[in-house]
mmCIF file of N, CA and C and ligand atoms in Angstrom:
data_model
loop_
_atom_site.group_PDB
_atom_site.id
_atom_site.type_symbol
_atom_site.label_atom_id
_atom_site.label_comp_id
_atom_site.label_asym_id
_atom_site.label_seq_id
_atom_site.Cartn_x
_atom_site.Cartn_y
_atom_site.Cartn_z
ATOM 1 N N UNK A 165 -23.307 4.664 168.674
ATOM 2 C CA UNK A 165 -23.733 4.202 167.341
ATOM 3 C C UNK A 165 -25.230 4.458 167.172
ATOM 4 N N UNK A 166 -25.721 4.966 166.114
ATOM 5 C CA UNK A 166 -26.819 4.883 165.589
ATOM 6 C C UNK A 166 -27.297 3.796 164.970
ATOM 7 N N UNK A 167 -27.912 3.092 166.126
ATOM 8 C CA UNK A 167 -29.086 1.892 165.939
ATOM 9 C C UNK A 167 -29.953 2.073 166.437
ATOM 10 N N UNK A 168 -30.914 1.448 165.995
ATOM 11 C CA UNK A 168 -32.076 1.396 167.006
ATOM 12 C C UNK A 168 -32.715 0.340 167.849
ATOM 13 N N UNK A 169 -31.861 -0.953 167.382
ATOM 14 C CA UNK A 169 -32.148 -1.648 168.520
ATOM 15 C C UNK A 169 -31.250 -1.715 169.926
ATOM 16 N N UNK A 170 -29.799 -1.316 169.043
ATOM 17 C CA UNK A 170 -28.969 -0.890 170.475
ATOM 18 C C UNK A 170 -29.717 0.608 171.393
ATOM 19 N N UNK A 171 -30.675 0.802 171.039
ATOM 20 C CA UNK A 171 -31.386 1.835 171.815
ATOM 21 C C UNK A 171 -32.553 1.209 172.360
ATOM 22 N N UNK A 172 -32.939 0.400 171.801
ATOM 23 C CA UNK A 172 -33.894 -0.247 172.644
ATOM 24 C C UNK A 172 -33.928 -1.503 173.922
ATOM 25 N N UNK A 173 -32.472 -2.116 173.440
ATOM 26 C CA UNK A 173 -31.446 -2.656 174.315
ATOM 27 C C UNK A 173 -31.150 -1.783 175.873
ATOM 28 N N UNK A 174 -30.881 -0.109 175.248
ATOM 29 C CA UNK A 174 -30.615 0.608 176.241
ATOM 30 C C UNK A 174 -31.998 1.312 176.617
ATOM 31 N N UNK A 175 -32.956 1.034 176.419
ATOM 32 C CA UNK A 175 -33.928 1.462 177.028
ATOM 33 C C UNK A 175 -34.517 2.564 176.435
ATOM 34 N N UNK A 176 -33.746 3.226 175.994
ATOM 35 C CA UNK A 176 -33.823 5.006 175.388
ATOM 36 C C UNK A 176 -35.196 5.099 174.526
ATOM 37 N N UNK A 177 -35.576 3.697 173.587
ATOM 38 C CA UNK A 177 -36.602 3.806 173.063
ATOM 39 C C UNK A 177 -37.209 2.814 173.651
ATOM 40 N N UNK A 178 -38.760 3.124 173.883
ATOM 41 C CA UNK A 178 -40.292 1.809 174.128
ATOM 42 C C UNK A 178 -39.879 0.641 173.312
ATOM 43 N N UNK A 179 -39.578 -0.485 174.097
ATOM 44 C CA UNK A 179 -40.478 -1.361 173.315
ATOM 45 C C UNK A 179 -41.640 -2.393 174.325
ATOM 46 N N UNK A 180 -42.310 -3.364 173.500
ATOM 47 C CA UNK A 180 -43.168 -4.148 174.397
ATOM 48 C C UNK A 180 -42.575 -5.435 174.849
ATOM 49 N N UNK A 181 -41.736 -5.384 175.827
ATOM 50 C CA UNK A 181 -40.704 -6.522 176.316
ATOM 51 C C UNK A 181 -41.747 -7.998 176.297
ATOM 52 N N UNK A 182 -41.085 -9.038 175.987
ATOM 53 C CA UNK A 182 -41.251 -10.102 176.656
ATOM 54 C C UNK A 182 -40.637 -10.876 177.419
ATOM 55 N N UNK A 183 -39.035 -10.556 177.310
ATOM 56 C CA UNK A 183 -38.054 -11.522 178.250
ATOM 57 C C UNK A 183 -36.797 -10.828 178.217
ATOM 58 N N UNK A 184 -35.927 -10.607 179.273
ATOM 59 C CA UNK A 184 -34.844 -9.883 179.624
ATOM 60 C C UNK A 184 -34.257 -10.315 180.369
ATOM 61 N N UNK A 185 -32.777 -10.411 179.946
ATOM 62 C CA UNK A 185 -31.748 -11.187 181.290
ATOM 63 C C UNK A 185 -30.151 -10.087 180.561
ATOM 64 N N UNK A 186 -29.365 -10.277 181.313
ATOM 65 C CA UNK A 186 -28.326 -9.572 181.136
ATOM 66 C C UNK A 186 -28.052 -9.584 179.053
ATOM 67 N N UNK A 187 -28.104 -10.594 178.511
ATOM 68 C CA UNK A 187 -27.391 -10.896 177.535
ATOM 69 C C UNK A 187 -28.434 -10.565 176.394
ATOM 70 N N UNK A 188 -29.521 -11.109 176.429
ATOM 71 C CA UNK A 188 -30.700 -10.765 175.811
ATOM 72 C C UNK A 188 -32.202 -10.319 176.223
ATOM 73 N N UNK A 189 -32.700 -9.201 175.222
ATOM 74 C CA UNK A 189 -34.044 -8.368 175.304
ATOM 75 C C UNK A 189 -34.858 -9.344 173.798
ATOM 76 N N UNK A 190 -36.188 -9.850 174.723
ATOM 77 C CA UNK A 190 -37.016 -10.055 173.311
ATOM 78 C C UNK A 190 -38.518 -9.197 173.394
ATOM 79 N N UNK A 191 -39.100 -8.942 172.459
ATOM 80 C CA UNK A 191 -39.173 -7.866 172.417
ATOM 81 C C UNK A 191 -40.654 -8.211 171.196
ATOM 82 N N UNK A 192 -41.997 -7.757 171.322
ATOM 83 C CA UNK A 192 -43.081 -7.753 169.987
ATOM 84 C C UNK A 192 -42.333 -6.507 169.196
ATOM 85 N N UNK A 193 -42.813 -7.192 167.619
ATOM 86 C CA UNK A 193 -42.203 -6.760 166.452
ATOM 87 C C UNK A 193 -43.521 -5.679 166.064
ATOM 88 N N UNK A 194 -43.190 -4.770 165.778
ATOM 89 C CA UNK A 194 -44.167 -3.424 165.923
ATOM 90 C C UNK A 194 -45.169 -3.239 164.643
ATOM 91 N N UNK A 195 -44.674 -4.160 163.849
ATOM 92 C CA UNK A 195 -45.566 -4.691 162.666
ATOM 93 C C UNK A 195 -45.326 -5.766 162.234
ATOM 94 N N UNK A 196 -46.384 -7.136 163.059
ATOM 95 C CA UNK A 196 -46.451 -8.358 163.138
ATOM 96 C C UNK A 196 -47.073 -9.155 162.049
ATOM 97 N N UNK A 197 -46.097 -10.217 161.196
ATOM 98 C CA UNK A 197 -46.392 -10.781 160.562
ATOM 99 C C UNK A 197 -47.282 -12.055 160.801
ATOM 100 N N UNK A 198 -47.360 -12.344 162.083
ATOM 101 C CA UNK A 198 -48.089 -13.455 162.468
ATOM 102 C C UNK A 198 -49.110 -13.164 163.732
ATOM 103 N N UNK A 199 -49.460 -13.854 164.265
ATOM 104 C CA UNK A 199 -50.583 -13.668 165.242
ATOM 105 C C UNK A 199 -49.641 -13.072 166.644
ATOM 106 N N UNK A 200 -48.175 -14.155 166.499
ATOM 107 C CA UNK A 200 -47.101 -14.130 167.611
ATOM 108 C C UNK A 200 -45.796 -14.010 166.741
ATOM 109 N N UNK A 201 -45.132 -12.820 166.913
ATOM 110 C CA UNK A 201 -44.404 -11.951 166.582
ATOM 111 C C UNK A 201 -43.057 -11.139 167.534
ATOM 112 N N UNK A 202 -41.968 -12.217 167.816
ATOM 113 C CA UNK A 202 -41.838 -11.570 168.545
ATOM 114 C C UNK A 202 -39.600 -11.380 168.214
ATOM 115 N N UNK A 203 -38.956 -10.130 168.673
ATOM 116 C CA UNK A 203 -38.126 -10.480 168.502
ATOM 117 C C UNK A 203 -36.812 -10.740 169.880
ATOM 118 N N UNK A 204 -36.305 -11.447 169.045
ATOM 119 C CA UNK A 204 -34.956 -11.505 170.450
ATOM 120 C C UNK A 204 -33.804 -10.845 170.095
ATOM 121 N N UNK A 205 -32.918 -9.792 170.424
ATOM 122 C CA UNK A 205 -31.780 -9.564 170.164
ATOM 123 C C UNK A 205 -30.787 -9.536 171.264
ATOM 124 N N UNK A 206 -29.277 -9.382 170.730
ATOM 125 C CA UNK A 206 -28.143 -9.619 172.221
ATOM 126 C C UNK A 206 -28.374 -8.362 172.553
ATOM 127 N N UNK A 207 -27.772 -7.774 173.379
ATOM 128 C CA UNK A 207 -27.947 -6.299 173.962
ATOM 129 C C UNK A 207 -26.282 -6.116 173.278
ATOM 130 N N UNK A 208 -25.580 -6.566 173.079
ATOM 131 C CA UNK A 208 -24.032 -5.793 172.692
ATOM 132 C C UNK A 208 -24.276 -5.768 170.850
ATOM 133 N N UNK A 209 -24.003 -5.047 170.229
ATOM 134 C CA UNK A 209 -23.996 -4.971 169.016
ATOM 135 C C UNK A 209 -23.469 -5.852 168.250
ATOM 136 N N UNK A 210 -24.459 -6.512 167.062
ATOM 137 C CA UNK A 210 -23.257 -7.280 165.891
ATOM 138 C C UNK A 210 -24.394 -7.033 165.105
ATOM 139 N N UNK A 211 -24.003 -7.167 163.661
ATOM 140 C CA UNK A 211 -24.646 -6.424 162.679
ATOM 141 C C UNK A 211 -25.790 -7.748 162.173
ATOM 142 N N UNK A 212 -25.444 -8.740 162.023
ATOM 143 C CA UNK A 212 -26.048 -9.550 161.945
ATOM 144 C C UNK A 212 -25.414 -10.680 162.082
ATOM 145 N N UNK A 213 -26.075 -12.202 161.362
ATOM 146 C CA UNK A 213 -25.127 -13.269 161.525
ATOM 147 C C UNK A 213 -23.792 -13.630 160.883
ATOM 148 N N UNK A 214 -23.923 -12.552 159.799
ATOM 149 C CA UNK A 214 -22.581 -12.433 159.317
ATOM 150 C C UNK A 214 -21.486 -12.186 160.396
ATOM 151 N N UNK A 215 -21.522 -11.256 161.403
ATOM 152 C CA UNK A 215 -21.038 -10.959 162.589
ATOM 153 C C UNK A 215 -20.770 -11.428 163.764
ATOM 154 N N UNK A 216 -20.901 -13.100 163.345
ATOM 155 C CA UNK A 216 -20.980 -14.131 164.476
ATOM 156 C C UNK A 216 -19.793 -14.964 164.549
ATOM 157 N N UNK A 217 -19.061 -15.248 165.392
ATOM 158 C CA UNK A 217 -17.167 -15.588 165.503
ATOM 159 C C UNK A 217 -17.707 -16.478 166.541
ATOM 160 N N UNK A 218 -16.633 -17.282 166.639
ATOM 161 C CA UNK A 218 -16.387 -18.129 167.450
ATOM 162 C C UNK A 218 -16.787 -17.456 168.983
ATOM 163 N N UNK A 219 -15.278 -16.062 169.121
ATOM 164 C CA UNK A 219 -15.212 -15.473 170.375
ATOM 165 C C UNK A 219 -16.918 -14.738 170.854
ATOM 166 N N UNK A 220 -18.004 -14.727 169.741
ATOM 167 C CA UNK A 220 -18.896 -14.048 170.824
ATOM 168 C C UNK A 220 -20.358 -15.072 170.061
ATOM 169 N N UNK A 221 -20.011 -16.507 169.955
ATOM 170 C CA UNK A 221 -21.205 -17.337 169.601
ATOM 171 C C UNK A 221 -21.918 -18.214 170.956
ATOM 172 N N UNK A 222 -21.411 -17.609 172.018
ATOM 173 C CA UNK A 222 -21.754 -17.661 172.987
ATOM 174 C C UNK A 222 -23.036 -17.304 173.308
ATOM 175 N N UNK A 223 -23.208 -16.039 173.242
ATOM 176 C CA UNK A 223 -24.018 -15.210 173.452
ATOM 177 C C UNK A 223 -25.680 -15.736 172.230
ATOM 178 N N UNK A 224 -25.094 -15.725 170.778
ATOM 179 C CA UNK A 224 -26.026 -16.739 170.373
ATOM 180 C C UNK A 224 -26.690 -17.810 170.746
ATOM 181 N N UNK A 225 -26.287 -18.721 171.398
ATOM 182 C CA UNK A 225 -26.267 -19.628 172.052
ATOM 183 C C UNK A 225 -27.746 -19.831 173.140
ATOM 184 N N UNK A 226 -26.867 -18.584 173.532
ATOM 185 C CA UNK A 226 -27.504 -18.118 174.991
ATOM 186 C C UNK A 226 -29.249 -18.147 174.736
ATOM 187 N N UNK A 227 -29.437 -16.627 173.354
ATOM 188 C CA UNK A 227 -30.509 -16.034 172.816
ATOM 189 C C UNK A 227 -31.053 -17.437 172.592
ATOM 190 N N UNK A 228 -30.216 -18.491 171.385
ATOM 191 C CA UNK A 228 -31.371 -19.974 171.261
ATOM 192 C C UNK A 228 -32.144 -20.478 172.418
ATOM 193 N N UNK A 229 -31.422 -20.579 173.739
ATOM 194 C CA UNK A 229 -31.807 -21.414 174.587
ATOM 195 C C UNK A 229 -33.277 -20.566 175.337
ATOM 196 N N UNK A 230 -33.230 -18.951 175.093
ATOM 197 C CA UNK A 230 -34.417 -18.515 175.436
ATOM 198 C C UNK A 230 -35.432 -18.492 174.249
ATOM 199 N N UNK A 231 -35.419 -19.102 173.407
ATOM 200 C CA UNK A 231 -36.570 -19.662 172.968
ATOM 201 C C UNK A 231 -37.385 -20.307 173.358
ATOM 202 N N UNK A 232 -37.348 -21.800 174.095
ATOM 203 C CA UNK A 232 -38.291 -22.390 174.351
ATOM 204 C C UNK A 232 -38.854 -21.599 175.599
ATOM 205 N N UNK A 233 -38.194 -20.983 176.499
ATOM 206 C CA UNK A 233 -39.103 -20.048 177.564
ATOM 207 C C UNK A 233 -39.858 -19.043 177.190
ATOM 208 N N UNK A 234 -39.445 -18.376 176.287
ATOM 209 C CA UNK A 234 -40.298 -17.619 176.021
ATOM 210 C C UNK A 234 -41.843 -18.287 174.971
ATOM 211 N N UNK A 235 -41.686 -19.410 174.367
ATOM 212 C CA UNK A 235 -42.139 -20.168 173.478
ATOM 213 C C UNK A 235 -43.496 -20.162 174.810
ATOM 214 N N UNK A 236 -42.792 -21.430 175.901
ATOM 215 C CA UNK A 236 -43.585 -22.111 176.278
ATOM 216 C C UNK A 236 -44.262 -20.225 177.185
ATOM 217 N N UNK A 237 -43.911 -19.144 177.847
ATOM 218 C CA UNK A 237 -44.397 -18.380 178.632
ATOM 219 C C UNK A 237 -45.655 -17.940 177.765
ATOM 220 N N UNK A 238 -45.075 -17.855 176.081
ATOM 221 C CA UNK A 238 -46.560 -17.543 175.606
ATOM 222 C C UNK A 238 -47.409 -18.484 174.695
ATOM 223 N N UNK A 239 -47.441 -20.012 174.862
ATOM 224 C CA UNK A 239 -48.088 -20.528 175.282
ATOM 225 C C UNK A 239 -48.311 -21.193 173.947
ATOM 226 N N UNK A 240 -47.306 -21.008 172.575
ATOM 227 C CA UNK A 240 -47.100 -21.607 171.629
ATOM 228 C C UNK A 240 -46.334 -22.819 171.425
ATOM 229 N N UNK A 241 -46.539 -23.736 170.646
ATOM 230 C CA UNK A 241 -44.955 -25.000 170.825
ATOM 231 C C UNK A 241 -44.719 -25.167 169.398
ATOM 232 N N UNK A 242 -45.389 -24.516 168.289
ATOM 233 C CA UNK A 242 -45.363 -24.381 167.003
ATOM 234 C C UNK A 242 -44.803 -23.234 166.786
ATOM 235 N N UNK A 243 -43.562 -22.815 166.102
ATOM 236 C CA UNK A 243 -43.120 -21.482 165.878
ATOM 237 C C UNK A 243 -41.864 -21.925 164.654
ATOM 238 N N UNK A 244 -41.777 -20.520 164.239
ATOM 239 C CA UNK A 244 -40.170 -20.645 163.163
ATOM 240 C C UNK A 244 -39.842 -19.368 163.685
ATOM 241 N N UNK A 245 -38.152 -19.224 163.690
ATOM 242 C CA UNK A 245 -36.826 -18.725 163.949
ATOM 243 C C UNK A 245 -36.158 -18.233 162.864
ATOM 244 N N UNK A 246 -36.453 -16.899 163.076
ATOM 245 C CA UNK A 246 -35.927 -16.615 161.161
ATOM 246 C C UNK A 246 -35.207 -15.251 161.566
ATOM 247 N N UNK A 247 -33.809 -15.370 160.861
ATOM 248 C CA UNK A 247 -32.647 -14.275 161.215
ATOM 249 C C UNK A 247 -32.363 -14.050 159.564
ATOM 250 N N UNK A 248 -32.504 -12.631 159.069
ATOM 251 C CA UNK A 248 -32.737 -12.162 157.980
ATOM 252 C C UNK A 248 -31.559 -11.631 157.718
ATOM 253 N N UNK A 249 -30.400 -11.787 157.000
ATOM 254 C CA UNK A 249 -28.932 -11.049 157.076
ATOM 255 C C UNK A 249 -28.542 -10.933 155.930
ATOM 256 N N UNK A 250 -28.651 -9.183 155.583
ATOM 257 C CA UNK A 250 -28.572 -8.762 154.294
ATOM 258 C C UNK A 250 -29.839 -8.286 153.606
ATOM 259 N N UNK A 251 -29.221 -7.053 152.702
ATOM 260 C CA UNK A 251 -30.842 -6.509 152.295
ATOM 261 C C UNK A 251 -31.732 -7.186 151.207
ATOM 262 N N UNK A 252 -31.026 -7.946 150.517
ATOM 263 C CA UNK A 252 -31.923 -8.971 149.624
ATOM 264 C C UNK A 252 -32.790 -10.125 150.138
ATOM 265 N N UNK A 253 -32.014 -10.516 151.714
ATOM 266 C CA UNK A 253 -32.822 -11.478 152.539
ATOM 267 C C UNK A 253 -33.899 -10.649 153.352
ATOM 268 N N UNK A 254 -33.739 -9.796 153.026
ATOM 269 C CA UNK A 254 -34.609 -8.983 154.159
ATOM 270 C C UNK A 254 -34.791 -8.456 155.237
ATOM 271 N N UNK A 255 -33.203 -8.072 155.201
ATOM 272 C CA UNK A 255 -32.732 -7.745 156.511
ATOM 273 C C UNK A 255 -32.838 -5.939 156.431
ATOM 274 N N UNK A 256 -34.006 -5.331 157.342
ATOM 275 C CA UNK A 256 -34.178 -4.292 157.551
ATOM 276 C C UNK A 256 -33.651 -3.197 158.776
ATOM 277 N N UNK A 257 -32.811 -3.498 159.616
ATOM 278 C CA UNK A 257 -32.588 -3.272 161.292
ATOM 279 C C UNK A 257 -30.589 -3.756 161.163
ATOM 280 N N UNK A 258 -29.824 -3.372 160.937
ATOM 281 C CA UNK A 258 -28.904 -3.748 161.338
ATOM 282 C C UNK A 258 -28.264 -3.745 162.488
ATOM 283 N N UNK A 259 -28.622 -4.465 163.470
ATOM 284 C CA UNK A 259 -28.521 -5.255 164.323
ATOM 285 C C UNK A 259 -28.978 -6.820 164.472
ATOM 286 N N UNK A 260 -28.324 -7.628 164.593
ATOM 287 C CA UNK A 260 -28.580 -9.023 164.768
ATOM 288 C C UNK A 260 -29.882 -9.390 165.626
ATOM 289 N N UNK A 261 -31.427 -9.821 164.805
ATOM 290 C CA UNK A 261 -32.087 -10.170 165.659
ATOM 291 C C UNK A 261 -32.773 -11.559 165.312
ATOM 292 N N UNK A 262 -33.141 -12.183 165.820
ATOM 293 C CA UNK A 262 -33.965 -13.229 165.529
ATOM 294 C C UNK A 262 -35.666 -13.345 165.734
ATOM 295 N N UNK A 263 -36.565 -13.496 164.414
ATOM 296 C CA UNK A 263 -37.739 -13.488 164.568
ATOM 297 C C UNK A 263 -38.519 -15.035 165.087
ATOM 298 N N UNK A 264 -38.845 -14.876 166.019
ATOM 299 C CA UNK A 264 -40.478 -16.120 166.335
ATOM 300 C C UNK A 264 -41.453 -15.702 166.131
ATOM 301 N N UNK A 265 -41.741 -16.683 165.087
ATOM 302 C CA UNK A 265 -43.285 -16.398 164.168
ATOM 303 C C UNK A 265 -44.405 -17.465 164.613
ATOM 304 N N UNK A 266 -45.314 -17.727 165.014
ATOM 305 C CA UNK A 266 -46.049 -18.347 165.593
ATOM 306 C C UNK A 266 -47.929 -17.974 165.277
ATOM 307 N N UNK A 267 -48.695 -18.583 165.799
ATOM 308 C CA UNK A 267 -49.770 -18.498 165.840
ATOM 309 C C UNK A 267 -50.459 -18.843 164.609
ATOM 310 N N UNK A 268 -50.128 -19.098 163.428
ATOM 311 C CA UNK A 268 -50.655 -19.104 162.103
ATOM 312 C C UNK A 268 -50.268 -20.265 161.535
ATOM 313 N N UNK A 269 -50.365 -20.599 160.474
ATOM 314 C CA UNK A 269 -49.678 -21.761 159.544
ATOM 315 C C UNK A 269 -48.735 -21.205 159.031
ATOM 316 N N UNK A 270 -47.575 -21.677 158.878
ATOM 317 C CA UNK A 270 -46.682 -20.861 158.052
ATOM 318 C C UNK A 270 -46.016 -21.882 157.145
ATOM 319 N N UNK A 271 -46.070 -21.001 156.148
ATOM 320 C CA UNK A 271 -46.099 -21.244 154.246
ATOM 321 C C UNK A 271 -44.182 -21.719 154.196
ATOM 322 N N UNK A 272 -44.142 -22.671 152.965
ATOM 323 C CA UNK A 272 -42.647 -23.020 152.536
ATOM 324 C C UNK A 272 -42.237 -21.609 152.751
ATOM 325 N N UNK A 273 -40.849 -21.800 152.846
ATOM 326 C CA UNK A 273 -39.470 -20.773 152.885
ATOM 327 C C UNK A 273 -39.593 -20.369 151.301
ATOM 328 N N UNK A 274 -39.122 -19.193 151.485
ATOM 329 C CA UNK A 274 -38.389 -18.994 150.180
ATOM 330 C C UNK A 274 -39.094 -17.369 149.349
HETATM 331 P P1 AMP B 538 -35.754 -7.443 159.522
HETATM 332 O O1 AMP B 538 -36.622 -6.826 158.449
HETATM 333 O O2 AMP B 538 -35.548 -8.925 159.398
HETATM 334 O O3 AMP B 538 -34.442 -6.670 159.659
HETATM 335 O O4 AMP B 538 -36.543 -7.269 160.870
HETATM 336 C C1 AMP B 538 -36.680 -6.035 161.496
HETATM 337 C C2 AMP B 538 -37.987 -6.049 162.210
HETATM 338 O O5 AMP B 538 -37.986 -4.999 163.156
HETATM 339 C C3 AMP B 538 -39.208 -5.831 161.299
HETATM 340 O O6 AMP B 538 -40.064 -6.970 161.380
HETATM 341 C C4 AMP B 538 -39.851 -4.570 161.880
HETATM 342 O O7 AMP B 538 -41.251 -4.630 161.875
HETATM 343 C C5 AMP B 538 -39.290 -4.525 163.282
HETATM 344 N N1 AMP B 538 -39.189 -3.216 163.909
HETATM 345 C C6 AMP B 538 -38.738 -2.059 163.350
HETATM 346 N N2 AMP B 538 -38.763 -1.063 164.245
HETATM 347 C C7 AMP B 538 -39.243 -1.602 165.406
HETATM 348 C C8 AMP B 538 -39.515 -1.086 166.709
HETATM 349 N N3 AMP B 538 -39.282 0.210 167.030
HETATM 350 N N4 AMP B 538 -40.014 -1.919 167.644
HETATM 351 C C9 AMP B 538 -40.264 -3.218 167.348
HETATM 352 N N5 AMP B 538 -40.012 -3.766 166.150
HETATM 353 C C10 AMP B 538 -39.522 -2.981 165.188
HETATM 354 ZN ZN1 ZN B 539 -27.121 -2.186 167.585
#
């Protein structure tokens, strides 16, 4: 499949890792909206959260719980978690990823 984060999952393309275990790669966002910018995705493909079932919310799961490690490794405890699904939300990358935004004040939703 032509993605590009399932290529960066597989290594094929650079990115600037921050945390890696079998299930999930997180990863700095290559044009950072905040001071700390960073993303997490699963390594097996789903398009986004629309793409999330019972049988593989596991793996979601998983990606939440490496938040606070990676949170606390870089040294933030203030952050937002923002999964963009669909092109009106702003979903640019189809692949399922989740953004931590950190370092700044960050403004109401919407
Ligand atoms: P979204 O717009 O919510 O789909 O998020 C996609 C994010 O991926 C954007 O914030 C982009 O800046 C980021 N991005 C695109 N290409 C790369 C890349 N090669 N390495 C790291 N981040 C990327
Ligand atoms: Zn993919």
């Amino acid at each position: 499949m032509d993605c590009l984060f399932c290529k960066i999952a597989a290594g094929e393309i650079p990115c600037k890792k921050v945390y890696e275990d079998e299930q999930v790669l997180a990863f700095y966002d290559i044009d950072p909206k905040a001071p700390v910018h960073v993303l997490f995705i699963p390594k097996i493909h789903l398009d986004g959260v629309r793409d999330i079932t019972p049988e593989n919310a596991a793996v979601v799961g998983h990606i939440l719980s490496v938040f606070p490690v990676v949170a606390a490794q870089l040294g933030v405890t203030d952050y937002r978690v923002v999964s963009n699904n669909g092109a009106q939300a702003g979903q640019s990358v189809q692949h399922l990823h989740f953004h931590l935004l950190a370092g700044r004040t960050l403004g109401e939703m919407g």
